[in-house]
PDB file of C-alpha atoms in Angstrom:
ATOM      1  CA  MET A   1     140.544  16.936 -84.640  1.00 46.00           C
ATOM      2  CA  LEU A   2     140.664  13.788 -82.534  1.00 47.00           C
ATOM      3  CA  ARG A   3     144.452  13.656 -82.963  1.00 52.00           C
ATOM      4  CA  ILE A   4     144.798  17.269 -81.720  1.00 47.00           C
ATOM      5  CA  ALA A   5     142.582  16.579 -78.703  1.00 43.00           C
ATOM      6  CA  ALA A   6     144.615  13.476 -77.832  1.00 43.00           C
ATOM      7  CA  THR A   7     147.872  15.430 -78.144  1.00 42.00           C
ATOM      8  CA  VAL A   8     146.569  18.222 -75.899  1.00 37.00           C
ATOM      9  CA  CYS A   9     145.418  15.681 -73.291  1.00 41.00           C
ATOM     10  CA  LEU A  10     148.792  13.926 -73.393  1.00 38.00           C
ATOM     11  CA  LEU A  11     150.731  17.177 -72.992  1.00 38.00           C
ATOM     12  CA  PHE A  12     148.462  18.284 -70.145  1.00 37.00           C
ATOM     13  CA  SER A  13     148.886  14.981 -68.285  1.00 38.00           C
ATOM     14  CA  MET A  14     152.683  15.177 -68.705  1.00 36.00           C
ATOM     15  CA  THR A  15     152.778  18.631 -67.108  1.00 34.00           C
ATOM     16  CA  LEU A  16     150.778  17.344 -64.160  1.00 33.00           C
ATOM     17  CA  VAL A  17     153.394  14.674 -63.551  1.00 34.00           C
ATOM     18  CA  VAL A  18     156.552  16.718 -64.206  1.00 34.00           C
ATOM     19  CA  CYS A  19     155.863  20.231 -62.896  1.00 35.00           C
ATOM     20  CA  PRO A  20     154.641  19.531 -59.361  1.00 35.00           C
ATOM     21  CA  GLN A  21     157.653  17.365 -58.613  1.00 38.00           C
ATOM     22  CA  GLY A  22     160.106  20.129 -59.444  1.00 44.00           C
ATOM     23  CA  ARG A  23     158.310  22.854 -57.537  1.00 52.00           C
ATOM     24  CA  SER A  24     157.224  20.915 -54.466  1.00 54.00           C
ATOM     25  CA  GLY A  25     160.591  19.407 -53.696  1.00 71.00           C
ATOM     26  CA  ASN A  26     159.464  15.783 -53.610  1.00 88.00           C
ATOM     27  CA  TRP A  27     163.114  14.888 -54.183  1.00 94.00           C
ATOM     28  CA  LEU A  28     163.841  16.271 -50.710  1.00 94.00           C
ATOM     29  CA  LYS A  29     161.055  14.399 -48.915  1.00 94.00           C
ATOM     30  CA  GLY A  30     162.014  11.894 -46.220  1.00 95.00           C
ATOM     31  CA  LYS A  31     164.765  11.356 -43.657  1.00 98.00           C
ATOM     32  CA  TRP A  32     168.418  12.192 -44.282  1.00 98.00           C
ATOM     33  CA  GLU A  33     171.568  11.648 -42.190  1.00 98.00           C
ATOM     34  CA  GLY A  34     175.236  12.436 -42.485  1.00 98.00           C
ATOM     35  CA  LYS A  35     178.338  13.975 -41.005  1.00 98.00           C
ATOM     36  CA  GLY A  36     179.035  17.668 -41.419  1.00 98.00           C
ATOM     37  CA  PHE A  37     182.324  19.513 -41.531  1.00 98.00           C
ATOM     38  CA  GLN A  38     182.786  22.968 -40.001  1.00 97.00           C
ATOM     39  CA  ILE A  39     185.383  24.696 -42.152  1.00 96.00           C
ATOM     40  CA  ASP A  40     186.248  27.573 -39.795  1.00 92.00           C
ATOM     41  CA  THR A  41     186.835  25.305 -36.761  1.00 94.00           C
ATOM     42  CA  ASP A  42     188.020  22.140 -38.573  1.00 97.00           C
ATOM     43  CA  GLU A  43     185.469  19.996 -36.684  1.00 97.00           C
ATOM     44  CA  THR A  44     182.915  17.367 -37.680  1.00 98.00           C
ATOM     45  CA  TRP A  45     179.406  16.772 -36.312  1.00 98.00           C
ATOM     46  CA  THR A  46     176.403  14.552 -36.974  1.00 98.00           C
ATOM     47  CA  MET A  47     173.332  15.825 -38.746  1.00 99.00           C
ATOM     48  CA  ARG A  48     169.756  14.633 -39.390  1.00 99.00           C
ATOM     49  CA  LEU A  49     167.079  16.171 -41.588  1.00 98.00           C
ATOM     50  CA  ARG A  50     163.388  15.205 -41.655  1.00 98.00           C
ATOM     51  CA  THR A  51     161.050  16.640 -44.240  1.00 94.00           C
ATOM     52  CA  GLN A  52     157.282  16.364 -44.515  1.00 84.00           C
ATOM     53  CA  GLY A  53     155.504  18.579 -46.983  1.00 82.00           C
ATOM     54  CA  ARG A  54     156.714  22.114 -46.294  1.00 87.00           C
ATOM     55  CA  LYS A  55     158.157  21.274 -42.855  1.00 93.00           C
ATOM     56  CA  PHE A  56     161.939  20.844 -42.587  1.00 98.00           C
ATOM     57  CA  LEU A  57     163.302  19.783 -39.182  1.00 98.00           C
ATOM     58  CA  VAL A  58     167.045  19.584 -38.591  1.00 98.00           C
ATOM     59  CA  GLU A  59     169.009  18.059 -35.707  1.00 98.00           C
ATOM     60  CA  TYR A  60     172.698  18.249 -34.889  1.00 98.00           C
ATOM     61  CA  PRO A  61     172.872  15.496 -32.203  1.00 98.00           C
ATOM     62  CA  SER A  62     176.594  15.748 -31.460  1.00 97.00           C
ATOM     63  CA  LEU A  63     176.249  19.543 -31.021  1.00 97.00           C
ATOM     64  CA  ASN A  64     173.115  19.258 -28.845  1.00 98.00           C
ATOM     65  CA  CYS A  65     171.099  21.628 -31.016  1.00 98.00           C
ATOM     66  CA  GLY A  66     168.472  21.646 -33.718  1.00 98.00           C
ATOM     67  CA  GLY A  67     165.650  23.572 -35.255  1.00 98.00           C
ATOM     68  CA  GLU A  68     163.810  24.122 -38.488  1.00 98.00           C
ATOM     69  CA  TRP A  69     164.509  25.467 -41.933  1.00 98.00           C
ATOM     70  CA  LYS A  70     162.278  28.097 -43.495  1.00 98.00           C
ATOM     71  CA  LEU A  71     161.997  27.520 -47.239  1.00 97.00           C
ATOM     72  CA  ILE A  72     163.072  30.485 -49.365  1.00 97.00           C
ATOM     73  CA  SER A  73     163.103  28.863 -52.818  1.00 96.00           C
ATOM     74  CA  ILE A  74     163.087  25.419 -54.416  1.00 95.00           C
ATOM     75  CA  ASN A  75     163.332  23.822 -57.842  1.00 95.00           C
ATOM     76  CA  SER A  76     164.054  20.334 -59.155  1.00 94.00           C
ATOM     77  CA  ARG A  77     167.733  20.431 -58.082  1.00 96.00           C
ATOM     78  CA  ARG A  78     168.185  23.043 -55.334  1.00 97.00           C
ATOM     79  CA  ALA A  79     166.500  24.386 -52.235  1.00 97.00           C
ATOM     80  CA  MET A  80     167.447  27.471 -50.219  1.00 98.00           C
ATOM     81  CA  PHE A  81     166.510  27.946 -46.558  1.00 98.00           C
ATOM     82  CA  ARG A  82     166.985  30.200 -43.550  1.00 98.00           C
ATOM     83  CA  GLU A  83     167.891  28.100 -40.512  1.00 98.00           C
ATOM     84  CA  ARG A  84     166.125  28.800 -37.231  1.00 98.00           C
ATOM     85  CA  ILE A  85     167.735  27.142 -34.191  1.00 98.00           C
ATOM     86  CA  THR A  86     165.095  26.358 -31.547  1.00 97.00           C
ATOM     87  CA  LEU A  87     167.020  23.916 -29.333  1.00 97.00           C
ATOM     88  CA  GLY A  88     170.518  24.567 -27.972  1.00 97.00           C
ATOM     89  CA  LEU A  89     170.809  28.229 -28.937  1.00 94.00           C
ATOM     90  CA  ASN A  90     174.115  28.444 -27.051  1.00 94.00           C
ATOM     91  CA  GLU A  91     175.543  25.551 -29.070  1.00 94.00           C
ATOM     92  CA  CYS A  92     174.683  26.564 -32.663  1.00 94.00           C
ATOM     93  CA  VAL A  93     174.451  29.812 -34.619  1.00 95.00           C
ATOM     94  CA  ASP A  94     170.913  30.967 -35.458  1.00 96.00           C
ATOM     95  CA  LYS A  95     169.580  32.423 -38.739  1.00 96.00           C
ATOM     96  CA  GLY A  96     172.174  31.071 -41.135  1.00 97.00           C
ATOM     97  CA  ASN A  97     171.687  30.344 -44.833  1.00 98.00           C
ATOM     98  CA  VAL A  98     171.340  26.764 -46.057  1.00 99.00           C
ATOM     99  CA  LEU A  99     171.654  25.533 -49.631  1.00 98.00           C
ATOM    100  CA  ILE A 100     170.671  21.944 -50.422  1.00 98.00           C
ATOM    101  CA  GLU A 101     171.547  20.407 -53.786  1.00 98.00           C
ATOM    102  CA  ARG A 102     170.248  17.127 -55.128  1.00 98.00           C
ATOM    103  CA  LEU A 103     173.149  14.866 -56.108  1.00 98.00           C
ATOM    104  CA  ASN A 104     171.132  11.753 -56.958  1.00 96.00           C
ATOM    105  CA  GLY A 105     168.129   9.858 -55.588  1.00 94.00           C
ATOM    106  CA  ARG A 106     169.988   8.863 -52.419  1.00 97.00           C
ATOM    107  CA  GLN A 107     172.253  11.830 -51.629  1.00 98.00           C
ATOM    108  CA  ILE A 108     172.008  15.580 -51.130  1.00 98.00           C
ATOM    109  CA  ALA A 109     174.726  18.173 -50.511  1.00 99.00           C
ATOM    110  CA  TYR A 110     174.377  20.668 -47.645  1.00 99.00           C
ATOM    111  CA  ARG A 111     176.149  24.028 -47.578  1.00 99.00           C
ATOM    112  CA  TYR A 112     175.865  26.535 -44.752  1.00 98.00           C
ATOM    113  CA  SER A 113     176.874  30.183 -44.626  1.00 98.00           C
ATOM    114  CA  TYR A 114     176.528  32.663 -41.795  1.00 97.00           C
ATOM    115  CA  ARG A 115     173.860  35.323 -42.092  1.00 96.00           C
ATOM    116  CA  GLY A 116     175.002  38.216 -44.247  1.00 95.00           C
ATOM    117  CA  THR A 117     177.730  36.248 -46.045  1.00 95.00           C
ATOM    118  CA  THR A 118     177.951  33.958 -49.055  1.00 93.00           C
ATOM    119  CA  GLU A 119     181.126  32.175 -47.971  1.00 97.00           C
ATOM    120  CA  VAL A 120     180.480  28.517 -47.114  1.00 98.00           C
ATOM    121  CA  SER A 121     181.447  27.774 -43.505  1.00 98.00           C
ATOM    122  CA  ALA A 122     180.073  24.212 -43.230  1.00 98.00           C
ATOM    123  CA  SER A 123     179.191  21.379 -45.590  1.00 98.00           C
ATOM    124  CA  ALA A 124     177.905  17.807 -45.565  1.00 98.00           C
ATOM    125  CA  ILE A 125     176.718  14.968 -47.750  1.00 98.00           C
ATOM    126  CA  LEU A 126     173.463  13.538 -46.424  1.00 99.00           C
ATOM    127  CA  ASN A 127     172.205  10.053 -47.271  1.00 99.00           C
ATOM    128  CA  ARG A 128     168.524   9.128 -47.536  1.00 98.00           C
ATOM    129  CA  LYS A 129     167.324   6.796 -44.782  1.00 96.00           C
ATOM    130  CA  ARG A 130     164.467   4.360 -45.261  1.00 77.00           C
TER     131      ARG A 130
END
């Protein structure tokens, strides 16, 4: 009986450590920077992402625009967002789709598609900043 109780406690404590990390997106937490590539215009631009809890703020300094990402879904490897541009509406397209994929502990991949499409129109590799 004691062995069963110990096993149950061990399994329960393991789920507390593993499950929240996958669902909450702790892998995405922090500051990220990189250079993006716009496929349809063949141009590059700088990009910064800051995450805190469920808040995702994005800046495109070289395009003079930025905004926030509304989380649609997340797991231990991917996160999907709807982008909402709040600064520089004339410089960037509003309400696009963003897919972020975890590459490793220090890098994430960014893919952007215009609203209503699934074709990727921009991409970037972002590096974690300390």
